[in-house]
C-alpha cells in the first residue's frame, strides 16, 4: 500500500503509520484518514508524535470499539487511552493516545460536516473562539482551516479532504478582516481593564489581562499575514518570520510577561509597553481596524 509519507519520517515511525492506516482504513464510518501535526507541517523533531486525523460523517460515525481495537494493535506499553466522541470538548472532539515502539501516536477525531461548516463560515468572515476548550488561550475555529491546509491525505476515497484543501488554499479575505478587527478590539478593551488594575497594584488581574492581550495580538498578526493559526505552542516563533509584525515581537512579549511587576508603577509601565505593541499592530493593519473610540486610541488623553 502506497502512502505519501514524508521522507523526513524515520523508517520505524513510517512502519507504525502504515500499520495504523491498514488497521483503520477498513473501519466502517471512516470517511478519510490524514497525517497531521509536525510531520505534515515540516516542523518535526526526533521525538515528534505521529498525529493521525480520522474523519467521519455526522450521520454515520465509526465505532469507538473499532478505534480501540486499532489502537491496541499499535500499543506496546499498556492500554491506550481511547475516548468517545466529543469527550475532549466541542472542537478537539476525541481521539486516542498510544505508546508504540516508535514513539507516541495520536488519533484525532474530526467531524467532517463540522469541518465543512467551519470552512464555509470562515469564507464569510465568521469564526469562533472557545476559551474553555484547551490551554493556553482556548481554541480558534481557524485551526480547522490550518489543519486542512497542511494535512497530508492518506485515505480519501471520496475526495472530501482534497476538496476542502482547495477551499483553504488562500486565506479568506473576509476572515482576515474579521480576525484582525475582532482581536485588536478585544486587546483594546482588555487594555482599559489593565489600566485600572495596574493603577491599583492588582497583580493577579493586571497580568491576566496582559496575557490575554498578547494572545489576541498574536491572533491578529497571524490573520494580518494571512497565515492560519494552528495552536499556541510555537506561535511566537512563527510570528518571528512574519513580514508584518512589530520589531522583536517575541522578545518584547516574553520580557514583558516575565517581568510585569508587583507594584503600581511597574505594572503601569508594563501596560504602557504592551499598549505600544498594540498601537504598532493597529498601524500595520491599515484600514482593517479602527478604534471603537472615535477612530483613535481611547487611552490617549
C-alpha positions as YAML, in Angstrom:
chain: A
units: angstrom
residues:
- id: 1
  name: UNK
  ca: [0.00, 0.00, 0.00]
- id: 2
  name: UNK
  ca: [1.50, 3.31, -1.11]
- id: 3
  name: UNK
  ca: [1.18, 6.24, 1.26]
- id: 4
  name: UNK
  ca: [2.58, 9.75, 0.68]
- id: 5
  name: UNK
  ca: [4.68, 9.66, 3.83]
- id: 6
  name: UNK
  ca: [7.25, 12.45, 4.26]
- id: 7
  name: UNK
  ca: [10.82, 11.28, 3.69]
- id: 8
  name: UNK
  ca: [11.80, 13.01, 6.94]
- id: 9
  name: UNK
  ca: [9.85, 10.46, 8.98]
- id: 10
  name: UNK
  ca: [12.19, 7.74, 10.35]
- id: 11
  name: UNK
  ca: [11.63, 4.20, 8.98]
- id: 12
  name: UNK
  ca: [10.37, 2.85, 12.30]
- id: 13
  name: UNK
  ca: [7.76, 5.61, 12.51]
- id: 14
  name: UNK
  ca: [6.79, 5.04, 8.88]
- id: 15
  name: UNK
  ca: [6.16, 1.39, 9.68]
- id: 16
  name: UNK
  ca: [3.88, 2.33, 12.58]
- id: 17
  name: UNK
  ca: [1.99, 4.81, 10.40]
- id: 18
  name: UNK
  ca: [1.45, 2.20, 7.69]
- id: 19
  name: UNK
  ca: [0.21, -0.30, 10.26]
- id: 20
  name: UNK
  ca: [-2.15, 2.28, 11.73]
- id: 21
  name: UNK
  ca: [-3.63, 3.15, 8.35]
- id: 22
  name: UNK
  ca: [-4.02, -0.52, 7.47]
- id: 23
  name: UNK
  ca: [-5.92, -1.05, 10.73]
- id: 24
  name: UNK
  ca: [-8.17, 1.95, 10.22]
- id: 25
  name: UNK
  ca: [-8.94, 2.05, 6.51]
- id: 26
  name: UNK
  ca: [-11.40, -0.87, 6.65]
- id: 27
  name: UNK
  ca: [-13.35, 0.50, 9.63]
- id: 28
  name: UNK
  ca: [-16.93, 1.33, 8.69]
- id: 29
  name: UNK
  ca: [-17.72, 5.01, 9.08]
- id: 30
  name: UNK
  ca: [-14.23, 6.38, 8.50]
- id: 31
  name: UNK
  ca: [-14.54, 8.90, 5.66]
- id: 32
  name: UNK
  ca: [-10.87, 9.88, 5.44]
- id: 33
  name: UNK
  ca: [-7.53, 9.50, 7.18]
- id: 34
  name: UNK
  ca: [-4.82, 12.17, 7.15]
- id: 35
  name: UNK
  ca: [-1.37, 12.79, 8.56]
- id: 36
  name: UNK
  ca: [-1.32, 15.99, 10.56]
- id: 37
  name: UNK
  ca: [0.84, 17.65, 13.19]
- id: 38
  name: UNK
  ca: [4.50, 18.48, 12.85]
- id: 39
  name: UNK
  ca: [5.22, 15.88, 10.17]
- id: 40
  name: UNK
  ca: [2.58, 17.45, 7.94]
- id: 41
  name: UNK
  ca: [3.87, 20.98, 8.65]
- id: 42
  name: UNK
  ca: [7.53, 20.01, 8.19]
- id: 43
  name: UNK
  ca: [8.44, 21.15, 11.72]
- id: 44
  name: UNK
  ca: [9.08, 17.74, 13.22]
- id: 45
  name: UNK
  ca: [11.93, 16.79, 15.55]
- id: 46
  name: UNK
  ca: [13.23, 13.32, 16.56]
- id: 47
  name: UNK
  ca: [10.71, 12.97, 19.39]
- id: 48
  name: UNK
  ca: [7.68, 14.25, 17.48]
- id: 49
  name: UNK
  ca: [4.41, 12.36, 17.80]
- id: 50
  name: UNK
  ca: [2.63, 10.91, 14.80]
- id: 51
  name: UNK
  ca: [-0.73, 12.69, 14.53]
- id: 52
  name: UNK
  ca: [-3.40, 10.86, 12.56]
- id: 53
  name: UNK
  ca: [-6.66, 12.62, 11.77]
- id: 54
  name: UNK
  ca: [-9.70, 10.34, 11.45]
- id: 55
  name: UNK
  ca: [-12.69, 11.93, 9.71]
- id: 56
  name: UNK
  ca: [-16.30, 10.76, 9.86]
- id: 57
  name: UNK
  ca: [-19.73, 11.96, 8.76]
- id: 58
  name: UNK
  ca: [-22.22, 13.07, 11.41]
- id: 59
  name: UNK
  ca: [-24.89, 10.73, 10.08]
- id: 60
  name: UNK
  ca: [-22.68, 7.62, 10.12]
- id: 61
  name: UNK
  ca: [-19.81, 7.80, 12.63]
- id: 62
  name: UNK
  ca: [-17.42, 4.93, 13.16]
- id: 63
  name: UNK
  ca: [-17.50, 2.57, 16.12]
- id: 64
  name: UNK
  ca: [-15.34, 3.60, 19.07]
- id: 65
  name: UNK
  ca: [-14.73, -0.10, 19.75]
- id: 66
  name: UNK
  ca: [-13.19, -0.38, 16.28]
- id: 67
  name: UNK
  ca: [-10.87, 2.53, 17.06]
- id: 68
  name: UNK
  ca: [-9.99, 0.93, 20.38]
- id: 69
  name: UNK
  ca: [-9.08, -2.29, 18.58]
- id: 70
  name: UNK
  ca: [-6.84, -0.44, 16.13]
- id: 71
  name: UNK
  ca: [-5.16, 1.48, 18.96]
- id: 72
  name: UNK
  ca: [-4.46, -1.70, 20.91]
- id: 73
  name: UNK
  ca: [-2.86, -3.28, 17.84]
- id: 74
  name: UNK
  ca: [-0.29, -0.46, 17.84]
- id: 75
  name: UNK
  ca: [0.34, -0.22, 21.58]
- id: 76
  name: UNK
  ca: [3.33, -1.83, 23.23]
- id: 77
  name: UNK
  ca: [3.11, -0.16, 26.65]
- id: 78
  name: UNK
  ca: [-0.17, -0.64, 28.47]
- id: 79
  name: UNK
  ca: [-3.73, 0.04, 27.40]
- id: 80
  name: UNK
  ca: [-4.05, 3.11, 25.16]
- id: 81
  name: UNK
  ca: [-6.39, 5.95, 26.03]
- id: 82
  name: UNK
  ca: [-9.35, 5.93, 23.63]
- id: 83
  name: UNK
  ca: [-12.17, 8.45, 24.05]
- id: 84
  name: UNK
  ca: [-15.76, 8.67, 22.94]
- id: 85
  name: UNK
  ca: [-16.92, 11.42, 20.58]
- id: 86
  name: UNK
  ca: [-16.52, 14.96, 21.94]
- id: 87
  name: UNK
  ca: [-15.07, 13.72, 25.20]
- id: 88
  name: UNK
  ca: [-12.28, 16.30, 24.90]
- id: 89
  name: UNK
  ca: [-14.63, 19.15, 24.05]
- id: 90
  name: UNK
  ca: [-16.69, 20.58, 21.19]
- id: 91
  name: UNK
  ca: [-13.71, 21.23, 18.88]
- id: 92
  name: UNK
  ca: [-10.96, 18.77, 19.79]
- id: 93
  name: UNK
  ca: [-13.62, 16.13, 19.69]
- id: 94
  name: UNK
  ca: [-11.92, 12.96, 20.83]
- id: 95
  name: UNK
  ca: [-9.19, 10.56, 19.88]
- id: 96
  name: UNK
  ca: [-6.58, 8.22, 21.29]
- id: 97
  name: UNK
  ca: [-3.14, 8.38, 22.89]
- id: 98
  name: UNK
  ca: [-0.99, 5.40, 22.04]
- id: 99
  name: UNK
  ca: [2.55, 4.46, 23.09]
- id: 100
  name: UNK
  ca: [4.26, 2.46, 20.34]
- id: 101
  name: UNK
  ca: [7.76, 1.09, 19.90]
- id: 102
  name: UNK
  ca: [8.50, 4.03, 17.60]
- id: 103
  name: UNK
  ca: [7.09, 6.70, 19.91]
- id: 104
  name: UNK
  ca: [3.74, 8.29, 20.61]
- id: 105
  name: UNK
  ca: [0.87, 8.14, 18.16]
- id: 106
  name: UNK
  ca: [-2.23, 10.30, 18.49]
- id: 107
  name: UNK
  ca: [-5.57, 9.63, 16.83]
- id: 108
  name: UNK
  ca: [-7.68, 12.77, 16.44]
- id: 109
  name: UNK
  ca: [-11.35, 12.50, 15.51]
- id: 110
  name: UNK
  ca: [-12.74, 15.10, 13.15]
- id: 111
  name: UNK
  ca: [-16.40, 15.54, 12.28]
- id: 112
  name: UNK
  ca: [-16.22, 16.15, 8.53]
- id: 113
  name: UNK
  ca: [-19.53, 18.01, 8.49]
- id: 114
  name: UNK
  ca: [-18.37, 20.30, 11.31]
- id: 115
  name: UNK
  ca: [-15.14, 21.00, 9.45]
- id: 116
  name: UNK
  ca: [-17.08, 21.78, 6.27]
- id: 117
  name: UNK
  ca: [-19.39, 24.18, 8.11]
- id: 118
  name: UNK
  ca: [-16.46, 25.89, 9.79]
- id: 119
  name: UNK
  ca: [-14.65, 26.41, 6.49]
- id: 120
  name: UNK
  ca: [-17.79, 27.73, 4.79]
- id: 121
  name: UNK
  ca: [-18.42, 30.14, 7.68]
- id: 122
  name: UNK
  ca: [-14.81, 31.32, 7.57]
- id: 123
  name: UNK
  ca: [-15.22, 32.20, 3.91]
- id: 124
  name: UNK
  ca: [-17.94, 34.60, 5.08]
- id: 125
  name: UNK
  ca: [-15.77, 36.09, 7.80]
- id: 126
  name: UNK
  ca: [-17.22, 34.11, 10.69]
- id: 127
  name: UNK
  ca: [-15.01, 32.32, 13.22]
- id: 128
  name: UNK
  ca: [-15.35, 31.09, 16.79]
- id: 129
  name: UNK
  ca: [-13.18, 31.22, 19.89]
- id: 130
  name: UNK
  ca: [-13.85, 28.62, 22.59]
- id: 131
  name: UNK
  ca: [-11.72, 29.68, 25.55]
- id: 132
  name: UNK
  ca: [-12.66, 26.66, 27.66]
- id: 133
  name: UNK
  ca: [-11.65, 24.07, 25.08]
- id: 134
  name: UNK
  ca: [-7.97, 23.99, 25.99]
- id: 135
  name: UNK
  ca: [-4.96, 25.88, 27.35]
- id: 136
  name: UNK
  ca: [-3.35, 28.28, 26.69]
- id: 137
  name: UNK
  ca: [-5.83, 30.71, 25.17]
- id: 138
  name: UNK
  ca: [-8.54, 28.33, 24.05]
- id: 139
  name: UNK
  ca: [-9.43, 27.01, 20.60]
- id: 140
  name: UNK
  ca: [-9.92, 29.16, 17.50]
- id: 141
  name: UNK
  ca: [-12.00, 27.64, 14.72]
- id: 142
  name: UNK
  ca: [-9.41, 28.97, 12.26]
- id: 143
  name: UNK
  ca: [-7.37, 25.95, 13.34]
- id: 144
  name: UNK
  ca: [-9.67, 23.70, 11.30]
- id: 145
  name: UNK
  ca: [-8.65, 25.63, 8.20]
- id: 146
  name: UNK
  ca: [-4.99, 25.35, 9.17]
- id: 147
  name: UNK
  ca: [-5.25, 21.62, 9.78]
- id: 148
  name: UNK
  ca: [-6.93, 21.15, 6.42]
- id: 149
  name: UNK
  ca: [-4.35, 23.29, 4.66]
- id: 150
  name: UNK
  ca: [-1.30, 21.39, 5.93]
- id: 151
  name: UNK
  ca: [-2.60, 17.83, 6.33]
- id: 152
  name: UNK
  ca: [-1.44, 15.03, 4.05]
- id: 153
  name: UNK
  ca: [-4.36, 12.85, 2.87]
- id: 154
  name: UNK
  ca: [-3.59, 9.17, 3.36]
- id: 155
  name: UNK
  ca: [-7.03, 7.71, 2.67]
- id: 156
  name: UNK
  ca: [-9.56, 9.95, 0.90]
- id: 157
  name: UNK
  ca: [-11.71, 7.74, -1.35]
- id: 158
  name: UNK
  ca: [-14.47, 10.31, -1.90]
- id: 159
  name: UNK
  ca: [-12.09, 13.24, -2.29]
- id: 160
  name: UNK
  ca: [-13.55, 15.10, 0.68]
- id: 161
  name: UNK
  ca: [-10.20, 16.26, 2.01]
- id: 162
  name: UNK
  ca: [-8.90, 17.18, -1.44]
- id: 163
  name: UNK
  ca: [-11.97, 19.35, -1.98]
- id: 164
  name: UNK
  ca: [-11.59, 21.09, 1.36]
- id: 165
  name: UNK
  ca: [-7.89, 21.71, 0.76]
- id: 166
  name: UNK
  ca: [-8.74, 23.57, -2.43]
- id: 167
  name: UNK
  ca: [-11.10, 25.82, -0.43]
- id: 168
  name: UNK
  ca: [-8.44, 26.84, 2.09]
- id: 169
  name: UNK
  ca: [-5.56, 27.24, -0.35]
- id: 170
  name: UNK
  ca: [-5.93, 31.00, 0.01]
- id: 171
  name: UNK
  ca: [-6.60, 32.74, 3.32]
- id: 172
  name: UNK
  ca: [-10.19, 34.05, 3.08]
- id: 173
  name: UNK
  ca: [-10.19, 37.87, 2.77]
- id: 174
  name: UNK
  ca: [-13.36, 38.24, 4.88]
- id: 175
  name: UNK
  ca: [-11.83, 36.06, 7.58]
- id: 176
  name: UNK
  ca: [-8.70, 38.20, 7.60]
- id: 177
  name: UNK
  ca: [-10.72, 41.35, 8.14]
- id: 178
  name: UNK
  ca: [-12.86, 39.74, 10.84]
- id: 179
  name: UNK
  ca: [-9.98, 38.28, 12.84]
- id: 180
  name: UNK
  ca: [-7.85, 41.43, 12.71]
- id: 181
  name: UNK
  ca: [-10.76, 43.68, 13.72]
- id: 182
  name: UNK
  ca: [-12.10, 41.39, 16.44]
- id: 183
  name: UNK
  ca: [-8.79, 40.52, 18.07]
- id: 184
  name: UNK
  ca: [-7.49, 44.09, 18.07]
- id: 185
  name: UNK
  ca: [-10.76, 45.23, 19.63]
- id: 186
  name: UNK
  ca: [-10.53, 42.52, 22.30]
- id: 187
  name: UNK
  ca: [-6.99, 43.67, 23.05]
- id: 188
  name: UNK
  ca: [-8.07, 47.32, 23.15]
- id: 189
  name: UNK
  ca: [-10.92, 46.52, 25.52]
- id: 190
  name: UNK
  ca: [-8.65, 44.48, 27.82]
- id: 191
  name: UNK
  ca: [-6.14, 47.34, 27.92]
- id: 192
  name: UNK
  ca: [-8.77, 49.54, 29.56]
- id: 193
  name: UNK
  ca: [-9.18, 46.99, 32.33]
- id: 194
  name: UNK
  ca: [-5.41, 46.54, 32.63]
- id: 195
  name: UNK
  ca: [-5.02, 50.29, 33.17]
- id: 196
  name: UNK
  ca: [-7.35, 50.25, 36.16]
- id: 197
  name: UNK
  ca: [-5.90, 47.11, 37.69]
- id: 198
  name: UNK
  ca: [-2.30, 48.28, 37.26]
- id: 199
  name: UNK
  ca: [-3.00, 51.62, 38.93]
- id: 200
  name: UNK
  ca: [-4.25, 49.73, 41.99]
- id: 201
  name: UNK
  ca: [-1.27, 47.36, 42.06]
- id: 202
  name: UNK
  ca: [-3.55, 44.39, 41.33]
- id: 203
  name: UNK
  ca: [-1.02, 41.88, 40.03]
- id: 204
  name: UNK
  ca: [-3.44, 38.98, 39.56]
- id: 205
  name: UNK
  ca: [-5.80, 40.85, 37.26]
- id: 206
  name: UNK
  ca: [-3.21, 43.02, 35.51]
- id: 207
  name: UNK
  ca: [-1.05, 40.06, 34.49]
- id: 208
  name: UNK
  ca: [-4.14, 38.11, 33.46]
- id: 209
  name: UNK
  ca: [-5.17, 40.97, 31.18]
- id: 210
  name: UNK
  ca: [-1.68, 41.28, 29.74]
- id: 211
  name: UNK
  ca: [-1.52, 37.60, 28.81]
- id: 212
  name: UNK
  ca: [-4.99, 37.83, 27.28]
- id: 213
  name: UNK
  ca: [-3.98, 40.90, 25.27]
- id: 214
  name: UNK
  ca: [-0.84, 39.24, 23.93]
- id: 215
  name: UNK
  ca: [-2.89, 36.22, 22.88]
- id: 216
  name: UNK
  ca: [-5.25, 38.50, 20.94]
- id: 217
  name: UNK
  ca: [-2.37, 40.38, 19.31]
- id: 218
  name: UNK
  ca: [-0.81, 37.13, 18.18]
- id: 219
  name: UNK
  ca: [-4.10, 36.11, 16.54]
- id: 220
  name: UNK
  ca: [-4.28, 39.45, 14.76]
- id: 221
  name: UNK
  ca: [-0.74, 39.03, 13.42]
- id: 222
  name: UNK
  ca: [-1.49, 35.58, 12.02]
- id: 223
  name: UNK
  ca: [-4.51, 36.94, 10.16]
- id: 224
  name: UNK
  ca: [-2.71, 40.08, 9.05]
- id: 225
  name: UNK
  ca: [-0.03, 37.90, 7.45]
- id: 226
  name: UNK
  ca: [-2.67, 35.53, 6.01]
- id: 227
  name: UNK
  ca: [-1.33, 32.55, 7.93]
- id: 228
  name: UNK
  ca: [-3.61, 30.03, 9.56]
- id: 229
  name: UNK
  ca: [-3.20, 29.84, 13.32]
- id: 230
  name: UNK
  ca: [-2.75, 26.23, 14.50]
- id: 231
  name: UNK
  ca: [-2.07, 26.36, 18.23]
- id: 232
  name: UNK
  ca: [-0.36, 28.42, 20.90]
- id: 233
  name: UNK
  ca: [2.69, 26.16, 21.08]
- id: 234
  name: UNK
  ca: [5.39, 27.69, 18.91]
- id: 235
  name: UNK
  ca: [3.18, 30.60, 17.84]
- id: 236
  name: UNK
  ca: [5.67, 33.32, 18.78]
- id: 237
  name: UNK
  ca: [8.45, 31.55, 16.90]
- id: 238
  name: UNK
  ca: [6.26, 31.56, 13.79]
- id: 239
  name: UNK
  ca: [5.45, 35.26, 14.22]
- id: 240
  name: UNK
  ca: [9.20, 35.98, 14.11]
- id: 241
  name: UNK
  ca: [9.13, 35.01, 10.42]
- id: 242
  name: UNK
  ca: [6.20, 37.26, 9.51]
- id: 243
  name: UNK
  ca: [6.72, 40.25, 7.24]
- id: 244
  name: UNK
  ca: [4.08, 42.30, 9.06]
- id: 245
  name: UNK
  ca: [4.98, 42.34, 12.73]
- id: 246
  name: UNK
  ca: [6.29, 44.79, 15.34]
- id: 247
  name: UNK
  ca: [10.09, 44.63, 15.69]
- id: 248
  name: UNK
  ca: [11.25, 41.97, 18.16]
- id: 249
  name: UNK
  ca: [7.67, 40.96, 18.94]
- id: 250
  name: UNK
  ca: [8.57, 37.63, 20.54]
- id: 251
  name: UNK
  ca: [11.34, 39.09, 22.69]
- id: 252
  name: UNK
  ca: [9.25, 42.05, 23.83]
- id: 253
  name: UNK
  ca: [6.19, 39.99, 24.70]
- id: 254
  name: UNK
  ca: [8.26, 37.40, 26.54]
- id: 255
  name: UNK
  ca: [10.16, 40.04, 28.50]
- id: 256
  name: UNK
  ca: [7.06, 41.99, 29.48]
- id: 257
  name: UNK
  ca: [5.15, 38.92, 30.63]
- id: 258
  name: UNK
  ca: [8.16, 37.58, 32.51]
- id: 259
  name: UNK
  ca: [8.66, 40.81, 34.48]
- id: 260
  name: UNK
  ca: [5.30, 42.54, 34.66]
- id: 261
  name: UNK
  ca: [5.97, 43.89, 38.14]
- id: 262
  name: UNK
  ca: [4.42, 43.74, 41.59]
- id: 263
  name: UNK
  ca: [3.82, 47.43, 42.38]
- id: 264
  name: UNK
  ca: [1.63, 50.03, 40.65]
- id: 265
  name: UNK
  ca: [4.48, 51.91, 38.98]
- id: 266
  name: UNK
  ca: [5.99, 48.84, 37.35]
- id: 267
  name: UNK
  ca: [2.61, 47.41, 36.37]
- id: 268
  name: UNK
  ca: [1.58, 50.69, 34.73]
- id: 269
  name: UNK
  ca: [4.90, 50.78, 32.88]
- id: 270
  name: UNK
  ca: [4.30, 47.26, 31.57]
- id: 271
  name: UNK
  ca: [0.76, 48.02, 30.45]
- id: 272
  name: UNK
  ca: [2.07, 51.09, 28.63]
- id: 273
  name: UNK
  ca: [4.66, 48.96, 26.83]
- id: 274
  name: UNK
  ca: [2.04, 46.41, 25.79]
- id: 275
  name: UNK
  ca: [-0.20, 49.22, 24.55]
- id: 276
  name: UNK
  ca: [2.68, 50.39, 22.37]
- id: 277
  name: UNK
  ca: [2.83, 46.95, 20.76]
- id: 278
  name: UNK
  ca: [-0.93, 47.08, 20.21]
- id: 279
  name: UNK
  ca: [-0.59, 50.52, 18.59]
- id: 280
  name: UNK
  ca: [2.12, 49.24, 16.25]
- id: 281
  name: UNK
  ca: [-0.11, 46.39, 15.10]
- id: 282
  name: UNK
  ca: [-3.04, 48.77, 14.62]
- id: 283
  name: UNK
  ca: [-0.77, 50.86, 12.38]
- id: 284
  name: UNK
  ca: [0.22, 47.76, 10.41]
- id: 285
  name: UNK
  ca: [-3.42, 46.82, 9.93]
- id: 286
  name: UNK
  ca: [-4.24, 49.92, 7.89]
- id: 287
  name: UNK
  ca: [-7.97, 50.15, 7.20]
- id: 288
  name: UNK
  ca: [-8.64, 46.71, 8.69]
- id: 289
  name: UNK
  ca: [-9.12, 48.20, 12.14]
- id: 290
  name: UNK
  ca: [-10.50, 51.40, 13.55]
- id: 291
  name: UNK
  ca: [-10.64, 52.00, 17.27]
- id: 292
  name: UNK
  ca: [-14.09, 51.72, 18.81]
- id: 293
  name: UNK
  ca: [-13.49, 55.11, 20.39]
- id: 294
  name: UNK
  ca: [-13.92, 57.67, 17.61]
- id: 295
  name: UNK
  ca: [-11.15, 56.28, 15.45]
- id: 296
  name: UNK
  ca: [-8.34, 56.94, 17.91]
- id: 297
  name: UNK
  ca: [-6.55, 55.24, 20.75]
- id: 298
  name: UNK
  ca: [-9.03, 55.54, 23.67]
- id: 299
  name: UNK
  ca: [-6.15, 55.73, 26.10]
- id: 300
  name: UNK
  ca: [-4.87, 58.99, 24.60]
- id: 301
  name: UNK
  ca: [-5.86, 61.92, 26.85]
...
